Amino acid sequence: MYNEVLSDFKSHGAELLGISVDGVWCHAAFTKDHHLHFPLLADFEPKAEVAIKYRAYRAAEGVCERALFVIDKNGVIAWSYCSPVGINPGADGILQALENLPK
């Protein structure tokens, strides 16, 4: 789904990145299988270091939340959303947050 809205991200001057605690090889296979056109970053070693800082790590299961963040040009989190497990959060919230960023 994010491949389909990449042009919307670009029209806002935004960059789309995915990140999870899976390793580089898992990401390469996932990217190939799903024909992704944006980078996936591996938060693998030390495990979940980034996810922990963003409070998006589920330590009991060893996985990340499906959390979305819009980070402004100054590196400040302008918007975030943590989706319930098993629910695809879509892109509407992100796109609205990008619209609301100061120009």
PDB file of N, CA and C in Angstrom:
ATOM      1  N   MET A   1       0.805  -1.183   0.000  1.00  0.00           N
ATOM      2  CA  MET A   1       0.000   0.000   0.000  1.00  0.00           C
ATOM      3  C   MET A   1       0.860   1.263   0.000  1.00  0.00           C
ATOM      4  N   TYR A   2       1.976   1.249   0.720  1.00  0.00           N
ATOM      5  CA  TYR A   2       2.819   2.444   0.764  1.00  0.00           C
ATOM      6  C   TYR A   2       3.472   2.723  -0.584  1.00  0.00           C
ATOM      7  N   ASN A   3       3.736   1.690  -1.368  1.00  0.00           N
ATOM      8  CA  ASN A   3       4.236   1.928  -2.728  1.00  0.00           C
ATOM      9  C   ASN A   3       3.265   2.809  -3.505  1.00  0.00           C
ATOM     10  N   GLU A   4       1.978   2.598  -3.289  1.00  0.00           N
ATOM     11  CA  GLU A   4       0.950   3.317  -4.037  1.00  0.00           C
ATOM     12  C   GLU A   4       0.858   4.791  -3.667  1.00  0.00           C
ATOM     13  N   VAL A   5       1.301   5.166  -2.492  1.00  0.00           N
ATOM     14  CA  VAL A   5       1.208   6.566  -2.065  1.00  0.00           C
ATOM     15  C   VAL A   5       2.577   7.244  -1.983  1.00  0.00           C
ATOM     16  N   LEU A   6       3.597   6.613  -2.533  1.00  0.00           N
ATOM     17  CA  LEU A   6       4.937   7.216  -2.492  1.00  0.00           C
ATOM     18  C   LEU A   6       4.960   8.605  -3.123  1.00  0.00           C
ATOM     19  N   SER A   7       4.221   8.800  -4.201  1.00  0.00           N
ATOM     20  CA  SER A   7       4.215  10.117  -4.854  1.00  0.00           C
ATOM     21  C   SER A   7       3.624  11.173  -3.919  1.00  0.00           C
ATOM     22  N   ASP A   8       2.663  10.787  -3.080  1.00  0.00           N
ATOM     23  CA  ASP A   8       2.108  11.727  -2.101  1.00  0.00           C
ATOM     24  C   ASP A   8       3.170  12.146  -1.083  1.00  0.00           C
ATOM     25  N   PHE A   9       3.981  11.194  -0.651  1.00  0.00           N
ATOM     26  CA  PHE A   9       5.065  11.508   0.271  1.00  0.00           C
ATOM     27  C   PHE A   9       6.037  12.474  -0.391  1.00  0.00           C
ATOM     28  N   LYS A  10       6.414  12.153  -1.617  1.00  0.00           N
ATOM     29  CA  LYS A  10       7.383  12.976  -2.343  1.00  0.00           C
ATOM     30  C   LYS A  10       6.849  14.388  -2.568  1.00  0.00           C
ATOM     31  N   SER A  11       5.539  14.523  -2.809  1.00  0.00           N
ATOM     32  CA  SER A  11       4.966  15.852  -3.045  1.00  0.00           C
ATOM     33  C   SER A  11       5.077  16.737  -1.798  1.00  0.00           C
ATOM     34  N   HIS A  12       5.241  16.128  -0.629  1.00  0.00           N
ATOM     35  CA  HIS A  12       5.438  16.868   0.623  1.00  0.00           C
ATOM     36  C   HIS A  12       6.920  17.000   0.971  1.00  0.00           C
ATOM     37  N   GLY A  13       7.780  16.489   0.092  1.00  0.00           N
ATOM     38  CA  GLY A  13       9.213  16.508   0.381  1.00  0.00           C
ATOM     39  C   GLY A  13       9.580  15.532   1.478  1.00  0.00           C
ATOM     40  N   ALA A  14       8.742  14.510   1.677  1.00  0.00           N
ATOM     41  CA  ALA A  14       8.959  13.537   2.752  1.00  0.00           C
ATOM     42  C   ALA A  14       9.629  12.278   2.220  1.00  0.00           C
ATOM     43  N   GLU A  15      10.321  11.617   3.095  1.00  0.00           N
ATOM     44  CA  GLU A  15      10.984  10.347   2.790  1.00  0.00           C
ATOM     45  C   GLU A  15      10.303   9.262   3.608  1.00  0.00           C
ATOM     46  N   LEU A  16       9.999   8.147   2.973  1.00  0.00           N
ATOM     47  CA  LEU A  16       9.371   7.019   3.655  1.00  0.00           C
ATOM     48  C   LEU A  16      10.431   5.965   3.950  1.00  0.00           C
ATOM     49  N   LEU A  17      10.507   5.547   5.201  1.00  0.00           N
ATOM     50  CA  LEU A  17      11.428   4.497   5.635  1.00  0.00           C
ATOM     51  C   LEU A  17      10.656   3.499   6.474  1.00  0.00           C
ATOM     52  N   GLY A  18      10.965   2.231   6.304  1.00  0.00           N
ATOM     53  CA  GLY A  18      10.437   1.192   7.174  1.00  0.00           C
ATOM     54  C   GLY A  18      11.562   0.709   8.065  1.00  0.00           C
ATOM     55  N   ILE A  19      11.243   0.295   9.263  1.00  0.00           N
ATOM     56  CA  ILE A  19      12.270  -0.228  10.172  1.00  0.00           C
ATOM     57  C   ILE A  19      11.642  -1.312  11.033  1.00  0.00           C
ATOM     58  N   SER A  20      12.406  -2.380  11.253  1.00  0.00           N
ATOM     59  CA  SER A  20      11.957  -3.423  12.171  1.00  0.00           C
ATOM     60  C   SER A  20      13.172  -4.118  12.757  1.00  0.00           C
ATOM     61  N   VAL A  21      12.916  -4.997  13.707  1.00  0.00           N
ATOM     62  CA  VAL A  21      14.009  -5.710  14.364  1.00  0.00           C
ATOM     63  C   VAL A  21      14.489  -6.915  13.566  1.00  0.00           C
ATOM     64  N   ASP A  22      13.905  -7.140  12.390  1.00  0.00           N
ATOM     65  CA  ASP A  22      14.385  -8.217  11.523  1.00  0.00           C
ATOM     66  C   ASP A  22      15.740  -7.827  10.932  1.00  0.00           C
ATOM     67  N   GLY A  23      16.478  -8.828  10.495  1.00  0.00           N
ATOM     68  CA  GLY A  23      17.798  -8.593   9.942  1.00  0.00           C
ATOM     69  C   GLY A  23      17.773  -8.150   8.487  1.00  0.00           C
ATOM     70  N   VAL A  24      18.930  -7.757   8.016  1.00  0.00           N
ATOM     71  CA  VAL A  24      19.104  -7.262   6.648  1.00  0.00           C
ATOM     72  C   VAL A  24      18.636  -8.289   5.624  1.00  0.00           C
ATOM     73  N   TRP A  25      18.953  -9.564   5.830  1.00  0.00           N
ATOM     74  CA  TRP A  25      18.583 -10.586   4.850  1.00  0.00           C
ATOM     75  C   TRP A  25      17.071 -10.779   4.794  1.00  0.00           C
ATOM     76  N   CYS A  26      16.415 -10.705   5.932  1.00  0.00           N
ATOM     77  CA  CYS A  26      14.940 -10.769   5.955  1.00  0.00           C
ATOM     78  C   CYS A  26      14.353  -9.592   5.190  1.00  0.00           C
ATOM     79  N   HIS A  27      14.918  -8.416   5.405  1.00  0.00           N
ATOM     80  CA  HIS A  27      14.432  -7.223   4.713  1.00  0.00           C
ATOM     81  C   HIS A  27      14.639  -7.323   3.213  1.00  0.00           C
ATOM     82  N   ALA A  28      15.783  -7.850   2.801  1.00  0.00           N
ATOM     83  CA  ALA A  28      16.042  -7.991   1.366  1.00  0.00           C
ATOM     84  C   ALA A  28      15.003  -8.917   0.731  1.00  0.00           C
ATOM     85  N   ALA A  29      14.706 -10.024   1.383  1.00  0.00           N
ATOM     86  CA  ALA A  29      13.715 -10.967   0.857  1.00  0.00           C
ATOM     87  C   ALA A  29      12.323 -10.337   0.857  1.00  0.00           C
ATOM     88  N   PHE A  30      11.965  -9.642   1.927  1.00  0.00           N
ATOM     89  CA  PHE A  30      10.647  -9.010   2.030  1.00  0.00           C
ATOM     90  C   PHE A  30      10.496  -7.938   0.950  1.00  0.00           C
ATOM     91  N   THR A  31      11.532  -7.124   0.773  1.00  0.00           N
ATOM     92  CA  THR A  31      11.517  -6.068  -0.243  1.00  0.00           C
ATOM     93  C   THR A  31      11.323  -6.665  -1.625  1.00  0.00           C
ATOM     94  N   LYS A  32      12.040  -7.726  -1.908  1.00  0.00           N
ATOM     95  CA  LYS A  32      11.932  -8.371  -3.220  1.00  0.00           C
ATOM     96  C   LYS A  32      10.543  -8.985  -3.410  1.00  0.00           C
ATOM     97  N   ASP A  33      10.073  -9.722  -2.427  1.00  0.00           N
ATOM     98  CA  ASP A  33       8.768 -10.394  -2.529  1.00  0.00           C
ATOM     99  C   ASP A  33       7.608  -9.417  -2.669  1.00  0.00           C
ATOM    100  N   HIS A  34       7.730  -8.251  -2.032  1.00  0.00           N
ATOM    101  CA  HIS A  34       6.638  -7.272  -2.031  1.00  0.00           C
ATOM    102  C   HIS A  34       6.890  -6.101  -2.985  1.00  0.00           C
ATOM    103  N   HIS A  35       7.994  -6.164  -3.717  1.00  0.00           N
ATOM    104  CA  HIS A  35       8.332  -5.127  -4.716  1.00  0.00           C
ATOM    105  C   HIS A  35       8.300  -3.723  -4.114  1.00  0.00           C
ATOM    106  N   LEU A  36       8.920  -3.575  -2.940  1.00  0.00           N
ATOM    107  CA  LEU A  36       8.917  -2.280  -2.271  1.00  0.00           C
ATOM    108  C   LEU A  36       9.850  -1.303  -2.976  1.00  0.00           C
ATOM    109  N   HIS A  37       9.460  -0.039  -2.958  1.00  0.00           N
ATOM    110  CA  HIS A  37      10.250   1.016  -3.590  1.00  0.00           C
ATOM    111  C   HIS A  37      10.712   2.052  -2.575  1.00  0.00           C
ATOM    112  N   PHE A  38      10.855   1.621  -1.330  1.00  0.00           N
ATOM    113  CA  PHE A  38      11.386   2.468  -0.265  1.00  0.00           C
ATOM    114  C   PHE A  38      12.255   1.583   0.623  1.00  0.00           C
ATOM    115  N   PRO A  39      13.220   2.192   1.314  1.00  0.00           N
ATOM    116  CA  PRO A  39      14.155   1.394   2.117  1.00  0.00           C
ATOM    117  C   PRO A  39      13.543   0.833   3.403  1.00  0.00           C
ATOM    118  N   LEU A  40      14.000  -0.358   3.763  1.00  0.00           N
ATOM    119  CA  LEU A  40      13.708  -0.959   5.058  1.00  0.00           C
ATOM    120  C   LEU A  40      15.007  -0.977   5.849  1.00  0.00           C
ATOM    121  N   LEU A  41      14.954  -0.501   7.060  1.00  0.00           N
ATOM    122  CA  LEU A  41      16.127  -0.435   7.916  1.00  0.00           C
ATOM    123  C   LEU A  41      16.049  -1.536   8.967  1.00  0.00           C
ATOM    124  N   ALA A  42      17.195  -2.108   9.276  1.00  0.00           N
ATOM    125  CA  ALA A  42      17.256  -3.209  10.238  1.00  0.00           C
ATOM    126  C   ALA A  42      17.693  -2.694  11.610  1.00  0.00           C
ATOM    127  N   ASP A  43      16.819  -2.819  12.575  1.00  0.00           N
ATOM    128  CA  ASP A  43      17.092  -2.468  13.967  1.00  0.00           C
ATOM    129  C   ASP A  43      17.451  -3.760  14.699  1.00  0.00           C
ATOM    130  N   PHE A  44      18.436  -4.449  14.162  1.00  0.00           N
ATOM    131  CA  PHE A  44      18.725  -5.825  14.554  1.00  0.00           C
ATOM    132  C   PHE A  44      19.789  -5.935  15.636  1.00  0.00           C
ATOM    133  N   GLU A  45      20.848  -5.147  15.530  1.00  0.00           N
ATOM    134  CA  GLU A  45      21.959  -5.304  16.465  1.00  0.00           C
ATOM    135  C   GLU A  45      22.517  -3.939  16.829  1.00  0.00           C
ATOM    136  N   PRO A  46      22.501  -3.512  18.046  1.00  0.00           N
ATOM    137  CA  PRO A  46      21.877  -4.220  19.148  1.00  0.00           C
ATOM    138  C   PRO A  46      20.358  -4.250  18.976  1.00  0.00           C
ATOM    139  N   LYS A  47      19.795  -5.393  19.268  1.00  0.00           N
ATOM    140  CA  LYS A  47      18.380  -5.663  19.010  1.00  0.00           C
ATOM    141  C   LYS A  47      17.477  -4.568  19.553  1.00  0.00           C
ATOM    142  N   ALA A  48      16.703  -3.986  18.630  1.00  0.00           N
ATOM    143  CA  ALA A  48      15.635  -3.027  18.951  1.00  0.00           C
ATOM    144  C   ALA A  48      16.109  -1.729  19.581  1.00  0.00           C
ATOM    145  N   GLU A  49      17.350  -1.365  19.381  1.00  0.00           N
ATOM    146  CA  GLU A  49      17.855  -0.134  19.998  1.00  0.00           C
ATOM    147  C   GLU A  49      17.002   1.082  19.600  1.00  0.00           C
ATOM    148  N   VAL A  50      16.652   1.186  18.334  1.00  0.00           N
ATOM    149  CA  VAL A  50      15.840   2.313  17.870  1.00  0.00           C
ATOM    150  C   VAL A  50      14.401   2.166  18.371  1.00  0.00           C
ATOM    151  N   ALA A  51      13.829   0.982  18.227  1.00  0.00           N
ATOM    152  CA  ALA A  51      12.444   0.749  18.659  1.00  0.00           C
ATOM    153  C   ALA A  51      12.261   1.053  20.139  1.00  0.00           C
ATOM    154  N   ILE A  52      13.235   0.714  20.940  1.00  0.00           N
ATOM    155  CA  ILE A  52      13.164   1.003  22.379  1.00  0.00           C
ATOM    156  C   ILE A  52      13.140   2.514  22.608  1.00  0.00           C
ATOM    157  N   LYS A  53      13.984   3.240  21.898  1.00  0.00           N
ATOM    158  CA  LYS A  53      14.024   4.699  22.052  1.00  0.00           C
ATOM    159  C   LYS A  53      12.708   5.349  21.639  1.00  0.00           C
ATOM    160  N   TYR A  54      12.022   4.760  20.657  1.00  0.00           N
ATOM    161  CA  TYR A  54      10.744   5.293  20.195  1.00  0.00           C
ATOM    162  C   TYR A  54       9.556   4.681  20.946  1.00  0.00           C
ATOM    163  N   ARG A  55       9.853   3.890  21.967  1.00  0.00           N
ATOM    164  CA  ARG A  55       8.823   3.215  22.783  1.00  0.00           C
ATOM    165  C   ARG A  55       7.881   2.374  21.919  1.00  0.00           C
ATOM    166  N   ALA A  56       8.489   1.653  20.968  1.00  0.00           N
ATOM    167  CA  ALA A  56       7.695   0.841  20.035  1.00  0.00           C
ATOM    168  C   ALA A  56       8.111  -0.625  20.062  1.00  0.00           C
ATOM    169  N   TYR A  57       8.808  -1.039  21.116  1.00  0.00           N
ATOM    170  CA  TYR A  57       9.288  -2.419  21.192  1.00  0.00           C
ATOM    171  C   TYR A  57       8.455  -3.217  22.180  1.00  0.00           C
ATOM    172  N   ARG A  58       8.043  -4.388  21.743  1.00  0.00           N
ATOM    173  CA  ARG A  58       7.297  -5.312  22.617  1.00  0.00           C
ATOM    174  C   ARG A  58       8.278  -6.384  23.084  1.00  0.00           C
ATOM    175  N   ALA A  59       8.934  -6.119  24.184  1.00  0.00           N
ATOM    176  CA  ALA A  59      10.012  -6.983  24.672  1.00  0.00           C
ATOM    177  C   ALA A  59       9.546  -8.414  24.924  1.00  0.00           C
ATOM    178  N   ALA A  60       8.347  -8.592  25.430  1.00  0.00           N
ATOM    179  CA  ALA A  60       7.862  -9.942  25.743  1.00  0.00           C
ATOM    180  C   ALA A  60       7.796 -10.820  24.491  1.00  0.00           C
ATOM    181  N   GLU A  61       7.431 -10.209  23.358  1.00  0.00           N
ATOM    182  CA  GLU A  61       7.338 -10.972  22.105  1.00  0.00           C
ATOM    183  C   GLU A  61       8.578 -10.826  21.229  1.00  0.00           C
ATOM    184  N   GLY A  62       9.425  -9.841  21.520  1.00  0.00           N
ATOM    185  CA  GLY A  62      10.621  -9.598  20.722  1.00  0.00           C
ATOM    186  C   GLY A  62      10.322  -8.983  19.367  1.00  0.00           C
ATOM    187  N   VAL A  63       9.235  -8.216  19.283  1.00  0.00           N
ATOM    188  CA  VAL A  63       8.837  -7.583  18.023  1.00  0.00           C
ATOM    189  C   VAL A  63       8.535  -6.105  18.268  1.00  0.00           C
ATOM    190  N   CYS A  64       8.392  -5.378  17.168  1.00  0.00           N
ATOM    191  CA  CYS A  64       8.023  -3.962  17.230  1.00  0.00           C
ATOM    192  C   CYS A  64       6.522  -3.809  17.071  1.00  0.00           C
ATOM    193  N   GLU A  65       6.019  -2.748  17.642  1.00  0.00           N
ATOM    194  CA  GLU A  65       4.660  -2.325  17.362  1.00  0.00           C
ATOM    195  C   GLU A  65       4.590  -1.895  15.900  1.00  0.00           C
ATOM    196  N   ARG A  66       3.404  -1.817  15.363  1.00  0.00           N
ATOM    197  CA  ARG A  66       3.228  -1.189  14.055  1.00  0.00           C
ATOM    198  C   ARG A  66       3.000   0.285  14.355  1.00  0.00           C
ATOM    199  N   ALA A  67       4.096   0.980  14.529  1.00  0.00           N
ATOM    200  CA  ALA A  67       4.061   2.385  14.926  1.00  0.00           C
ATOM    201  C   ALA A  67       4.460   3.257  13.751  1.00  0.00           C
ATOM    202  N   LEU A  68       3.796   4.381  13.628  1.00  0.00           N
ATOM    203  CA  LEU A  68       4.053   5.326  12.553  1.00  0.00           C
ATOM    204  C   LEU A  68       4.532   6.636  13.157  1.00  0.00           C
ATOM    205  N   PHE A  69       5.516   7.252  12.523  1.00  0.00           N
ATOM    206  CA  PHE A  69       6.052   8.516  13.006  1.00  0.00           C
ATOM    207  C   PHE A  69       6.260   9.457  11.833  1.00  0.00           C
ATOM    208  N   VAL A  70       5.915  10.713  12.027  1.00  0.00           N
ATOM    209  CA  VAL A  70       6.284  11.779  11.103  1.00  0.00           C
ATOM    210  C   VAL A  70       7.272  12.640  11.865  1.00  0.00           C
ATOM    211  N   ILE A  71       8.466  12.744  11.313  1.00  0.00           N
ATOM    212  CA  ILE A  71       9.535  13.510  11.948  1.00  0.00           C
ATOM    213  C   ILE A  71       9.780  14.742  11.088  1.00  0.00           C
ATOM    214  N   ASP A  72       9.736  15.902  11.698  1.00  0.00           N
ATOM    215  CA  ASP A  72       9.872  17.139  10.919  1.00  0.00           C
ATOM    216  C   ASP A  72      11.321  17.397  10.532  1.00  0.00           C
ATOM    217  N   LYS A  73      11.529  18.473   9.794  1.00  0.00           N
ATOM    218  CA  LYS A  73      12.860  18.783   9.272  1.00  0.00           C
ATOM    219  C   LYS A  73      13.872  19.088  10.365  1.00  0.00           C
ATOM    220  N   ASN A  74      13.393  19.340  11.596  1.00  0.00           N
ATOM    221  CA  ASN A  74      14.287  19.588  12.725  1.00  0.00           C
ATOM    222  C   ASN A  74      14.546  18.338  13.555  1.00  0.00           C
ATOM    223  N   GLY A  75      14.001  17.199  13.108  1.00  0.00           N
ATOM    224  CA  GLY A  75      14.208  15.951  13.825  1.00  0.00           C
ATOM    225  C   GLY A  75      13.261  15.732  14.986  1.00  0.00           C
ATOM    226  N   VAL A  76      12.192  16.510  15.054  1.00  0.00           N
ATOM    227  CA  VAL A  76      11.214  16.415  16.131  1.00  0.00           C
ATOM    228  C   VAL A  76      10.028  15.568  15.653  1.00  0.00           C
ATOM    229  N   ILE A  77       9.562  14.674  16.517  1.00  0.00           N
ATOM    230  CA  ILE A  77       8.381  13.876  16.165  1.00  0.00           C
ATOM    231  C   ILE A  77       7.177  14.809  16.154  1.00  0.00           C
ATOM    232  N   ALA A  78       6.612  15.012  14.958  1.00  0.00           N
ATOM    233  CA  ALA A  78       5.470  15.900  14.787  1.00  0.00           C
ATOM    234  C   ALA A  78       4.156  15.154  14.938  1.00  0.00           C
ATOM    235  N   TRP A  79       4.186  13.838  14.732  1.00  0.00           N
ATOM    236  CA  TRP A  79       2.968  13.027  14.803  1.00  0.00           C
ATOM    237  C   TRP A  79       3.383  11.577  14.981  1.00  0.00           C
ATOM    238  N   SER A  80       2.603  10.830  15.742  1.00  0.00           N
ATOM    239  CA  SER A  80       2.857   9.394  15.875  1.00  0.00           C
ATOM    240  C   SER A  80       1.543   8.669  16.096  1.00  0.00           C
ATOM    241  N   TYR A  81       1.562   7.394  15.769  1.00  0.00           N
ATOM    242  CA  TYR A  81       0.379   6.559  15.951  1.00  0.00           C
ATOM    243  C   TYR A  81       0.842   5.120  16.120  1.00  0.00           C
ATOM    244  N   CYS A  82       0.290   4.433  17.097  1.00  0.00           N
ATOM    245  CA  CYS A  82       0.580   3.023  17.317  1.00  0.00           C
ATOM    246  C   CYS A  82      -0.695   2.243  17.022  1.00  0.00           C
ATOM    247  N   SER A  83      -0.654   1.441  15.982  1.00  0.00           N
ATOM    248  CA  SER A  83      -1.820   0.687  15.535  1.00  0.00           C
ATOM    249  C   SER A  83      -2.044  -0.537  16.416  1.00  0.00           C
ATOM    250  N   PRO A  84      -3.302  -0.898  16.646  1.00  0.00           N
ATOM    251  CA  PRO A  84      -3.555  -2.154  17.356  1.00  0.00           C
ATOM    252  C   PRO A  84      -2.950  -3.339  16.592  1.00  0.00           C
ATOM    253  N   VAL A  85      -2.555  -4.359  17.313  1.00  0.00           N
ATOM    254  CA  VAL A  85      -1.948  -5.545  16.710  1.00  0.00           C
ATOM    255  C   VAL A  85      -2.886  -6.118  15.654  1.00  0.00           C
ATOM    256  N   GLY A  86      -2.319  -6.435  14.502  1.00  0.00           N
ATOM    257  CA  GLY A  86      -3.075  -7.060  13.429  1.00  0.00           C
ATOM    258  C   GLY A  86      -3.892  -6.106  12.588  1.00  0.00           C
ATOM    259  N   ILE A  87      -3.832  -4.814  12.877  1.00  0.00           N
ATOM    260  CA  ILE A  87      -4.592  -3.824  12.117  1.00  0.00           C
ATOM    261  C   ILE A  87      -3.627  -2.993  11.273  1.00  0.00           C
ATOM    262  N   ASN A  88      -3.888  -2.908   9.981  1.00  0.00           N
ATOM    263  CA  ASN A  88      -3.079  -2.069   9.103  1.00  0.00           C
ATOM    264  C   ASN A  88      -3.515  -0.624   9.301  1.00  0.00           C
ATOM    265  N   PRO A  89      -2.602   0.249   9.716  1.00  0.00           N
ATOM    266  CA  PRO A  89      -2.981   1.629  10.017  1.00  0.00           C
ATOM    267  C   PRO A  89      -3.222   2.492   8.782  1.00  0.00           C
ATOM    268  N   GLY A  90      -2.846   2.009   7.616  1.00  0.00           N
ATOM    269  CA  GLY A  90      -3.026   2.800   6.407  1.00  0.00           C
ATOM    270  C   GLY A  90      -2.095   3.995   6.376  1.00  0.00           C
ATOM    271  N   ALA A  91      -2.364   4.905   5.452  1.00  0.00           N
ATOM    272  CA  ALA A  91      -1.495   6.066   5.275  1.00  0.00           C
ATOM    273  C   ALA A  91      -2.205   7.385   5.514  1.00  0.00           C
ATOM    274  N   ASP A  92      -3.511   7.371   5.743  1.00  0.00           N
ATOM    275  CA  ASP A  92      -4.264   8.620   5.882  1.00  0.00           C
ATOM    276  C   ASP A  92      -3.733   9.509   7.001  1.00  0.00           C
ATOM    277  N   GLY A  93      -3.438   8.922   8.154  1.00  0.00           N
ATOM    278  CA  GLY A  93      -2.932   9.711   9.278  1.00  0.00           C
ATOM    279  C   GLY A  93      -1.598  10.353   8.970  1.00  0.00           C
ATOM    280  N   ILE A  94      -0.722   9.597   8.325  1.00  0.00           N
ATOM    281  CA  ILE A  94       0.595  10.134   7.966  1.00  0.00           C
ATOM    282  C   ILE A  94       0.438  11.285   6.982  1.00  0.00           C
ATOM    283  N   LEU A  95      -0.383  11.074   5.954  1.00  0.00           N
ATOM    284  CA  LEU A  95      -0.560  12.115   4.939  1.00  0.00           C
ATOM    285  C   LEU A  95      -1.173  13.371   5.538  1.00  0.00           C
ATOM    286  N   GLN A  96      -2.121  13.217   6.460  1.00  0.00           N
ATOM    287  CA  GLN A  96      -2.701  14.388   7.121  1.00  0.00           C
ATOM    288  C   GLN A  96      -1.645  15.107   7.964  1.00  0.00           C
ATOM    289  N   ALA A  97      -0.807  14.329   8.655  1.00  0.00           N
ATOM    290  CA  ALA A  97       0.266  14.934   9.463  1.00  0.00           C
ATOM    291  C   ALA A  97       1.240  15.700   8.579  1.00  0.00           C
ATOM    292  N   LEU A  98       1.538  15.175   7.404  1.00  0.00           N
ATOM    293  CA  LEU A  98       2.421  15.885   6.480  1.00  0.00           C
ATOM    294  C   LEU A  98       1.780  17.187   6.002  1.00  0.00           C
ATOM    295  N   GLU A  99       0.476  17.136   5.761  1.00  0.00           N
ATOM    296  CA  GLU A  99      -0.255  18.351   5.367  1.00  0.00           C
ATOM    297  C   GLU A  99      -0.175  19.417   6.451  1.00  0.00           C
ATOM    298  N   ASN A 100      -0.177  18.978   7.710  1.00  0.00           N
ATOM    299  CA  ASN A 100      -0.202  19.901   8.836  1.00  0.00           C
ATOM    300  C   ASN A 100       1.167  20.455   9.227  1.00  0.00           C
ATOM    301  N   LEU A 101       2.229  19.923   8.637  1.00  0.00           N
ATOM    302  CA  LEU A 101       3.567  20.439   8.954  1.00  0.00           C
ATOM    303  C   LEU A 101       3.703  21.865   8.445  1.00  0.00           C
ATOM    304  N   PRO A 102       4.399  22.707   9.200  1.00  0.00           N
ATOM    305  CA  PRO A 102       4.655  24.069   8.710  1.00  0.00           C
ATOM    306  C   PRO A 102       5.443  24.021   7.403  1.00  0.00           C
ATOM    307  N   LYS A 103       5.103  24.910   6.535  1.00  0.00           N
ATOM    308  CA  LYS A 103       5.785  24.973   5.224  1.00  0.00           C
ATOM    309  C   LYS A 103       7.065  25.737   5.313  1.00  0.00           C
TER     310      LYS A 103
END
